[in-house]
Coordinates of C-alpha atoms and ligand atoms in Angstrom, one line a residue:
M1 CA -14.5 2.7 -13.2
R2 CA -11.2 1.7 -11.8
L3 CA -10.0 1.8 -8.2
T4 CA -6.4 1.3 -7.2
I5 CA -5.7 0.3 -3.6
L6 CA -2.2 1.0 -2.4
G7 CA -1.4 -1.3 0.6
G8 CA -3.6 -3.7 -1.3
G9 CA -2.2 -6.7 0.6
G10 CA -3.5 -5.0 3.8
F11 CA -5.8 -6.7 6.3
R12 CA -8.7 -4.3 5.9
V13 CA -9.0 -4.5 2.1
P14 CA -11.8 -7.1 2.4
L15 CA -13.9 -4.5 4.2
V16 CA -13.6 -2.2 1.2
Y17 CA -14.3 -5.0 -1.3
G18 CA -17.3 -6.0 0.7
A19 CA -18.7 -2.5 0.4
L20 CA -18.0 -2.4 -3.3
L21 CA -19.9 -5.7 -3.7
K22 CA -23.0 -4.1 -2.2
D23 CA -22.9 -1.2 -4.7
R24 CA -25.1 -2.1 -7.6
A25 CA -25.6 1.4 -9.0
E26 CA -24.6 2.7 -12.4
G27 CA -21.1 4.1 -12.4
R28 CA -19.9 1.7 -9.7
V29 CA -16.3 0.4 -9.5
T30 CA -15.9 -2.5 -12.0
R31 CA -12.1 -3.0 -11.6
V32 CA -10.0 -3.1 -8.5
V33 CA -6.2 -3.1 -8.8
L34 CA -4.3 -4.0 -5.6
H35 CA -0.8 -2.8 -5.2
D36 CA 1.6 -4.0 -2.5
L37 CA 5.3 -4.4 -2.0
D38 CA 4.7 -7.9 -0.8
A39 CA 3.4 -10.5 -3.2
G40 CA 2.6 -12.9 -0.4
R41 CA 0.3 -10.5 1.3
L42 CA -1.4 -9.7 -2.1
S43 CA -2.1 -13.4 -2.7
A44 CA -3.5 -13.8 0.8
V45 CA -5.9 -10.9 0.4
T46 CA -6.8 -11.9 -3.1
R47 CA -7.9 -15.3 -1.7
V48 CA -10.3 -13.6 0.8
L49 CA -11.7 -11.4 -2.0
A50 CA -12.3 -14.4 -4.2
E51 CA -14.4 -16.1 -1.5
Q52 CA -16.3 -12.8 -1.0
A53 CA -17.1 -12.5 -4.7
A54 CA -18.2 -16.1 -5.1
G55 CA -21.8 -16.1 -6.3
V56 CA -22.1 -12.3 -6.6
P57 CA -23.0 -11.4 -10.2
D58 CA -20.8 -8.8 -11.9
A59 CA -18.4 -8.6 -8.9
P60 CA -15.6 -6.1 -9.5
E61 CA -12.7 -7.8 -11.2
V62 CA -9.6 -7.9 -9.0
S63 CA -6.0 -7.8 -10.1
A64 CA -2.8 -7.5 -8.1
T65 CA 0.6 -6.1 -8.9
T66 CA 3.8 -5.1 -7.1
D67 CA 4.5 -2.4 -9.8
L68 CA 3.4 0.9 -8.4
D69 CA 3.4 2.8 -11.7
E70 CA 1.4 0.1 -13.4
A71 CA -1.2 0.2 -10.6
L72 CA -1.6 4.0 -10.9
R73 CA -1.5 4.6 -14.6
G74 CA -4.8 6.0 -15.8
T75 CA -6.8 5.0 -12.7
D76 CA -9.9 6.9 -11.6
F77 CA -9.6 6.6 -7.8
V78 CA -6.7 5.7 -5.5
F79 CA -7.2 4.5 -1.9
S80 CA -3.9 4.9 -0.2
A81 CA -3.7 2.6 2.8
I82 CA 0.0 1.9 3.3
R83 CA 2.0 1.1 6.4
V84 CA 5.6 2.1 6.0
G85 CA 7.7 -0.2 8.2
G86 CA 4.8 -2.6 8.7
L87 CA 3.5 -3.6 12.1
E88 CA 7.0 -4.2 13.3
G89 CA 7.6 -0.5 12.7
R90 CA 4.5 0.3 14.7
A91 CA 5.6 -1.9 17.6
N92 CA 9.1 -0.2 17.6
D93 CA 7.4 3.2 17.6
E94 CA 5.7 2.2 20.8
R95 CA 8.6 0.6 22.4
V96 CA 11.1 3.4 21.9
A97 CA 8.7 6.0 23.2
L98 CA 7.6 4.0 26.3
A99 CA 11.2 3.4 27.2
E100 CA 11.4 7.3 27.5
G101 CA 8.1 7.4 29.5
V102 CA 6.1 9.0 26.7
L103 CA 3.3 7.7 24.5
G104 CA 4.1 5.7 21.4
Q105 CA 0.7 5.5 19.9
E106 CA 0.7 5.3 16.0
T107 CA -0.9 8.7 15.5
V108 CA -0.6 10.7 18.7
G109 CA 2.6 12.0 20.4
A110 CA 6.1 10.6 19.8
G111 CA 4.9 7.5 18.1
G112 CA 2.8 9.5 15.6
I113 CA 5.8 11.8 14.8
A114 CA 8.1 8.8 14.2
Y115 CA 5.5 7.1 12.0
G116 CA 4.9 10.4 10.2
L117 CA 8.6 11.0 9.6
R118 CA 9.0 7.7 7.8
T119 CA 5.7 7.8 6.0
V120 CA 5.7 11.3 4.6
P121 CA 8.6 10.7 2.0
V122 CA 6.8 7.6 0.7
A123 CA 3.4 9.4 0.5
V124 CA 5.0 12.3 -1.3
D125 CA 6.6 10.0 -3.8
I126 CA 3.1 8.4 -4.4
A127 CA 1.5 11.8 -4.8
R128 CA 4.1 12.8 -7.4
R129 CA 3.5 9.6 -9.3
V130 CA -0.3 10.1 -9.2
A131 CA 0.1 13.6 -10.5
R132 CA 2.1 12.3 -13.4
L133 CA 0.4 9.0 -14.2
A134 CA -3.2 9.6 -13.3
P135 CA -3.6 13.4 -13.2
D136 CA -7.5 13.1 -13.2
A137 CA -7.6 10.6 -10.3
W138 CA -8.9 11.4 -6.8
V139 CA -6.8 10.1 -3.9
I140 CA -8.5 9.1 -0.7
N141 CA -5.9 8.8 2.0
F142 CA -6.4 6.2 4.7
T143 CA -2.8 6.2 5.8
N144 CA -2.0 7.4 9.3
P145 CA -1.2 9.8 10.7
A146 CA -4.0 10.7 8.3
G147 CA -4.1 14.5 8.7
L148 CA -0.3 15.0 8.3
V149 CA 0.0 12.5 5.5
T150 CA -2.9 14.1 3.6
E151 CA -1.3 17.6 4.0
A152 CA 2.0 16.2 2.7
M153 CA 0.2 14.8 -0.4
S154 CA -1.9 17.9 -0.9
R155 CA 1.3 19.9 -1.7
H156 CA 1.4 17.9 -4.9
L157 CA -2.2 17.0 -5.5
G158 CA -4.0 20.1 -4.2
E159 CA -7.6 19.4 -3.3
R160 CA -7.6 16.1 -5.2
V161 CA -6.4 14.3 -2.1
I162 CA -8.8 13.9 0.8
G163 CA -8.1 12.2 4.1
I164 CA -10.5 10.0 5.9
C165 CA -11.0 8.6 9.4
D166 CA -13.9 6.6 10.9
S167 CA -13.5 8.0 14.5
P168 CA -15.6 11.2 14.1
V169 CA -18.3 9.3 12.2
G170 CA -18.4 6.6 15.0
L171 CA -18.6 9.4 17.6
G172 CA -21.4 11.2 15.8
R173 CA -23.3 7.9 15.4
R174 CA -22.9 7.1 19.1
I175 CA -24.1 10.5 20.3
A176 CA -27.1 10.4 17.9
R177 CA -28.0 6.9 19.1
V178 CA -28.1 7.8 22.8
L179 CA -30.1 10.9 21.9
G180 CA -32.6 8.8 20.0
A181 CA -31.8 10.8 16.8
N182 CA -31.3 9.4 13.3
P183 CA -27.6 10.0 12.4
Q184 CA -28.6 10.6 8.8
E185 CA -30.8 13.5 9.9
A186 CA -28.4 15.0 12.5
W187 CA -25.9 17.8 11.8
I188 CA -22.7 17.0 13.8
D189 CA -20.8 20.1 14.7
Y190 CA -17.3 18.7 14.8
V191 CA -13.9 20.3 14.1
G192 CA -10.2 19.9 14.8
L193 CA -7.3 17.9 13.4
N194 CA -7.4 14.2 12.7
H195 CA -7.6 12.3 16.1
L196 CA -7.8 15.7 17.8
G197 CA -11.4 17.0 17.4
W198 CA -14.5 17.8 19.4
V199 CA -18.2 17.5 18.9
R200 CA -19.7 20.8 20.1
G201 CA -23.3 20.3 19.0
L202 CA -25.7 17.9 17.3
R203 CA -28.5 19.6 15.6
V204 CA -31.8 17.9 14.6
A205 CA -34.5 20.0 13.0
G206 CA -32.8 23.2 13.9
R207 CA -32.4 22.3 17.6
D208 CA -29.1 21.6 19.4
E209 CA -29.6 18.3 21.3
L210 CA -26.1 18.2 22.8
P211 CA -27.0 20.2 25.9
R212 CA -29.7 17.6 26.7
L213 CA -27.0 14.9 26.6
L214 CA -24.5 17.0 28.7
A215 CA -27.1 17.6 31.4
D216 CA -28.0 13.9 31.8
P217 CA -25.3 11.9 33.6
G218 CA -27.1 8.6 32.8
L219 CA -27.1 9.2 29.1
L220 CA -23.6 10.7 29.1
G221 CA -22.1 7.7 30.9
S222 CA -23.8 5.2 28.6
F223 CA -21.6 5.3 25.6
E224 CA -17.9 4.8 24.7
E225 CA -16.7 8.4 25.2
G226 CA -18.7 8.9 28.4
K227 CA -17.1 5.8 29.9
L228 CA -13.6 6.7 28.7
F229 CA -13.6 10.3 29.8
G230 CA -16.1 10.2 32.6
V231 CA -19.3 12.2 33.0
D232 CA -17.7 15.0 35.1
W233 CA -15.0 15.7 32.6
L234 CA -17.4 15.8 29.7
Q235 CA -19.6 18.2 31.6
S236 CA -16.6 20.4 32.4
L237 CA -15.6 20.5 28.8
G238 CA -19.1 21.1 27.5
A239 CA -18.2 19.1 24.4
I240 CA -17.5 15.5 23.5
P241 CA -13.9 14.9 22.5
N242 CA -12.7 12.4 19.9
E243 CA -11.6 9.2 21.7
Y244 CA -8.0 9.9 20.8
L245 CA -8.1 12.9 23.2
H246 CA -7.9 10.3 25.9
Y247 CA -4.2 10.2 25.3
Y248 CA -4.0 14.0 26.1
Y249 CA -6.5 14.3 28.9
F250 CA -5.4 11.1 30.7
N251 CA -1.9 10.9 29.4
R252 CA -0.2 9.5 32.5
E253 CA -2.8 6.9 32.9
A254 CA -2.6 5.9 29.2
V255 CA 1.2 5.8 29.3
R256 CA 1.2 3.6 32.4
A257 CA -1.4 1.3 31.0
Y258 CA 0.7 0.8 27.9
Q259 CA 3.8 0.3 29.9
Q260 CA 2.1 -2.4 32.0
A261 CA 0.4 -4.2 29.1
E262 CA 1.7 -7.6 28.3
K263 CA 2.1 -6.5 24.6
T264 CA 1.6 -3.1 23.1
R265 CA -1.1 -2.7 20.5
G266 CA 1.4 -2.8 17.6
A267 CA 3.2 -5.9 19.0
F268 CA -0.2 -7.7 19.5
L269 CA -1.3 -6.9 16.0
H270 CA 2.1 -7.8 14.6
D271 CA 1.7 -11.3 16.0
Q272 CA -2.0 -11.6 15.2
Q273 CA -1.4 -10.6 11.6
A274 CA 1.6 -12.9 11.2
R275 CA -0.7 -15.7 12.2
F276 CA -3.4 -14.6 9.7
Y277 CA -0.9 -14.4 6.7
A278 CA 0.6 -17.7 7.7
A279 CA -2.8 -19.3 7.8
M280 CA -3.5 -18.0 4.3
R281 CA -0.6 -20.1 3.0
N282 CA -2.5 -23.2 3.9
P283 CA -4.6 -24.1 0.9
G284 CA -7.1 -26.0 3.0
A285 CA -8.1 -23.0 5.1
S286 CA -11.4 -21.1 4.7
A287 CA -9.9 -17.7 3.9
W288 CA -13.1 -15.8 4.7
K289 CA -13.6 -17.5 8.1
V290 CA -10.0 -17.0 9.2
W291 CA -10.1 -13.4 8.1
D292 CA -13.4 -12.6 9.8
D293 CA -12.4 -14.2 13.1
T294 CA -9.1 -12.2 13.0
R295 CA -11.1 -9.0 12.3
A296 CA -13.5 -9.6 15.2
E297 CA -10.6 -10.1 17.6
R298 CA -8.9 -7.0 16.3
E299 CA -12.0 -4.9 16.7
A300 CA -12.9 -6.2 20.2
T301 CA -9.5 -5.3 21.5
Y302 CA -9.3 -1.8 20.0
M303 CA -8.0 0.8 22.6
A304 CA -8.3 -1.9 25.2
E305 CA -5.6 -0.3 27.4
N306 CA -7.3 3.0 27.5
R307 CA -10.7 1.4 28.3
E308 CA -9.1 -0.7 31.0
S309 CA -7.3 2.3 32.6
A310 CA -10.6 4.2 32.6
G311 CA -12.6 1.2 33.9
A312 CA -14.8 1.5 30.7
G313 CA -15.3 -2.2 30.2
E314 CA -15.9 -3.9 26.9
R315 CA -16.8 -2.2 23.6
D316 CA -20.5 -1.9 22.7
E317 CA -21.7 -4.4 20.2
D318 CA -22.8 -1.6 17.9
D319 CA -19.3 -0.1 17.8
L320 CA -17.6 -3.2 16.4
S321 CA -18.5 -2.8 12.8
G322 CA -15.7 -0.5 11.7
G323 CA -16.6 2.2 9.3
Y324 CA -13.6 3.3 7.2
E325 CA -14.9 1.5 4.1
K326 CA -18.3 3.2 4.5
V327 CA -16.7 6.7 4.7
A328 CA -14.4 6.0 1.7
L329 CA -17.2 4.6 -0.4
A330 CA -19.6 7.4 0.4
L331 CA -16.9 9.9 -0.5
M332 CA -16.0 8.1 -3.8
R333 CA -19.7 7.9 -4.8
A334 CA -20.4 11.5 -4.0
I335 CA -17.5 12.6 -6.2
A336 CA -17.9 10.1 -9.1
R337 CA -21.7 10.4 -9.4
N338 CA -22.2 13.9 -8.0
E339 CA -24.3 12.6 -5.2
R340 CA -24.1 15.5 -2.9
T341 CA -23.6 14.5 0.7
T342 CA -22.0 15.7 4.0
L343 CA -19.0 13.9 5.5
I344 CA -16.4 14.7 8.1
L345 CA -13.1 14.7 6.2
N346 CA -9.5 15.8 6.3
V347 CA -9.2 18.7 3.8
R348 CA -7.4 22.0 3.4
N349 CA -8.7 24.6 6.0
R350 CA -9.2 27.4 3.5
H351 CA -10.9 29.9 5.9
T352 CA -12.6 27.5 8.3
L353 CA -10.4 27.9 11.3
S354 CA -9.0 31.4 11.4
V355 CA -6.1 30.5 13.6
L356 CA -4.6 28.2 10.9
D357 CA -3.5 29.1 7.4
T358 CA -5.5 28.2 4.3
D359 CA -3.4 25.1 3.4
A360 CA -3.4 23.5 6.8
V361 CA -5.3 20.2 6.6
I362 CA -8.0 20.0 9.2
E363 CA -10.8 17.5 10.0
V364 CA -14.2 19.1 9.5
P365 CA -17.7 18.5 8.0
C366 CA -17.6 18.9 4.3
V367 CA -20.2 19.1 1.5
V368 CA -19.0 16.7 -1.2
D369 CA -20.0 16.6 -4.8
A370 CA -18.3 16.1 -8.2
G371 CA -16.2 19.2 -7.4
G372 CA -14.6 17.6 -4.4
A373 CA -14.9 18.2 -0.6
H374 CA -15.9 21.7 0.5
P375 CA -15.4 22.5 4.2
V376 CA -18.4 24.0 5.9
A377 CA -18.0 27.1 8.1
V378 CA -17.9 26.3 11.8
D379 CA -17.8 28.2 15.0
P380 CA -14.3 28.8 16.4
L381 CA -12.9 26.3 18.9
P382 CA -12.6 27.3 22.6
G383 CA -9.3 28.5 23.8
H384 CA -7.8 25.3 25.2
A385 CA -8.7 23.4 22.0
T386 CA -7.3 26.1 19.8
G387 CA -4.1 25.8 21.8
L388 CA -3.8 22.1 21.2
V389 CA -4.7 22.3 17.6
C390 CA -2.2 25.0 16.9
A391 CA 0.6 23.2 18.9
V392 CA 0.0 20.0 17.1
K393 CA -0.2 21.6 13.7
A394 CA 3.1 23.3 14.4
V395 CA 4.6 19.9 15.1
E396 CA 3.2 18.5 11.9
R397 CA 4.8 21.3 10.0
E398 CA 8.2 20.5 11.6
V399 CA 7.7 16.9 10.5
L400 CA 7.0 18.0 6.9
A401 CA 10.0 20.2 7.0
A402 CA 12.3 17.5 8.4
A403 CA 11.0 15.0 5.7
E404 CA 11.7 17.6 3.0
S405 CA 15.2 18.7 4.2
G406 CA 16.3 15.5 5.9
S407 CA 17.4 17.6 8.8
R408 CA 17.8 15.7 12.1
A409 CA 17.7 19.0 14.1
T410 CA 14.3 19.7 12.6
A411 CA 13.1 16.2 13.6
V412 CA 14.3 16.9 17.1
K413 CA 12.3 20.1 17.1
A414 CA 9.1 18.2 16.0
F415 CA 9.4 15.9 19.0
A416 CA 10.4 18.6 21.4
L417 CA 7.4 20.9 20.5
H418 CA 4.8 18.2 21.0
P419 CA 2.7 18.8 24.1
L420 CA 3.0 15.1 25.1
V421 CA 6.8 15.2 24.9
D422 CA 7.9 17.1 28.0
S423 CA 11.7 17.7 27.5
V424 CA 14.1 18.6 24.7
G425 CA 16.4 15.9 26.2
V426 CA 13.7 13.3 25.7
A427 CA 13.2 14.5 22.1
R428 CA 16.9 14.1 21.3
R429 CA 16.9 10.6 22.8
L430 CA 13.8 9.7 20.8
V431 CA 15.4 10.7 17.5
E432 CA 18.5 8.6 18.6
G433 CA 16.3 5.6 19.4
Y434 CA 14.1 5.9 16.4
T435 CA 16.9 6.3 13.8
E436 CA 18.6 3.2 15.3
V437 CA 15.6 1.0 14.8
H438 CA 13.9 2.4 11.6
P439 CA 15.7 1.9 8.3
G440 CA 13.1 4.3 6.9
L441 CA 14.6 7.2 8.9
A442 CA 18.1 6.8 7.5
Y443 CA 17.5 10.0 5.5
L444 CA 17.8 12.1 8.7
R445 CA 21.2 13.7 8.8
Ligands
G6P1 C1 -9.5 3.8 14.4 C2 -8.7 5.0 13.9 C3 -7.8 4.6 12.8 C4 -6.9 3.5 13.1 C5 -7.6 2.3 13.8 C6 -6.5 1.6 14.5 O1 -10.3 3.3 13.4 O2 -9.6 6.0 13.5 O3 -7.1 5.7 12.3 O4 -6.1 3.0 12.0 O5 -8.5 2.7 14.7 O6 -7.0 0.4 14.9 P1 -6.0 -0.8 15.2 O7 -6.8 -2.0 15.2 O8 -4.9 -0.8 14.1 O9 -5.4 -0.5 16.5
MN2 MN1 -8.4 7.4 12.2

């Protein structure tokens, strides 16, 4: 079986390859094709993969290309993990927004809109090519903003594109852990949009254990989300929000923390990654060691500003192992081998949330088998959460419309309607600022 990875020169590719190396079962991936626009990044990552594969019998064969059509033609699975504009783009997304006093995070608020506006046209082009060159392939979308980008691609690939995120899985795992439950045996009642969802229950053997957690301040304050949001707020909500809701519930604090930070997350990663790719040009370096040290530093500093502003301290050791690759592999195996499983994924709503139309991509537990991902019916969201989900989905639709029409006025509307952008004037200036710095937004007229 052949797997094509778009953004194949990306830093997280060794995580995926490491997971592939552990898969010994019949029907596993035997060929990996890496595609990237940058040949230098491809050779850096290929070096790390070669060290990973050393000594592993029948390791999946790796090839690399800068030709997109060649990478896609006849492939079985596509992992799409691109970053349009690179980390420089991400840093600019943050900078322009913070100068206007609003959030520039890569997936939430103004930054997410800017990133979406330049990513959607590229993702749509990829989707069209997949439909033409690999009509039987399944596409697993890693690219952020994942919900929006998956929806854009689904207009060309239907239900054969599925978006993934490790946040809900990590959240479910943490809640199960503090409750002493086995995450494999627990049913996590979670729904929303990507980076905008809530855990409303965790059922083990027919019993909802979440009320026990919500009633116990000691337990509630003992894990990442408890520290980030505070015990009182979680008890008021009666649910555990995805960590990205910190940007909504504590917006001023988050904006201030980002404004005061020495470097924004994007700027920090830009410099860190530049050092990594430069080190990979030194033939004497141990590629694996440099990569793994870089990864550890990246994971330890994830959402550092939010944790600092909340006084949440360091991340738990158990939370440092990532998880994207695990979700992606579990999903690919379930489809390729008809191994029925349940995963929280970004898929078309169908009739899951009645406040959204059937084609809106949402994040929800799905049963996955050879037929794809089937969303499971869930209880409706409470009023305030429904409000946020509808508002943000409306923004996403404006982004999709702007990307399709190239209309600058529609782009302004997308920013202006976002609950974290509090003025039409700010929205206009954001479009000015972003179109000045991003060549990928030149299509807005
Ligand atoms: C989490 C999110 C991803 C995001 C990543 C960012 O895993 O779910 O969507 O890409 O964090 O981490 P970074 O190290 O790039 O800030
Ligand atoms: Mn994510």
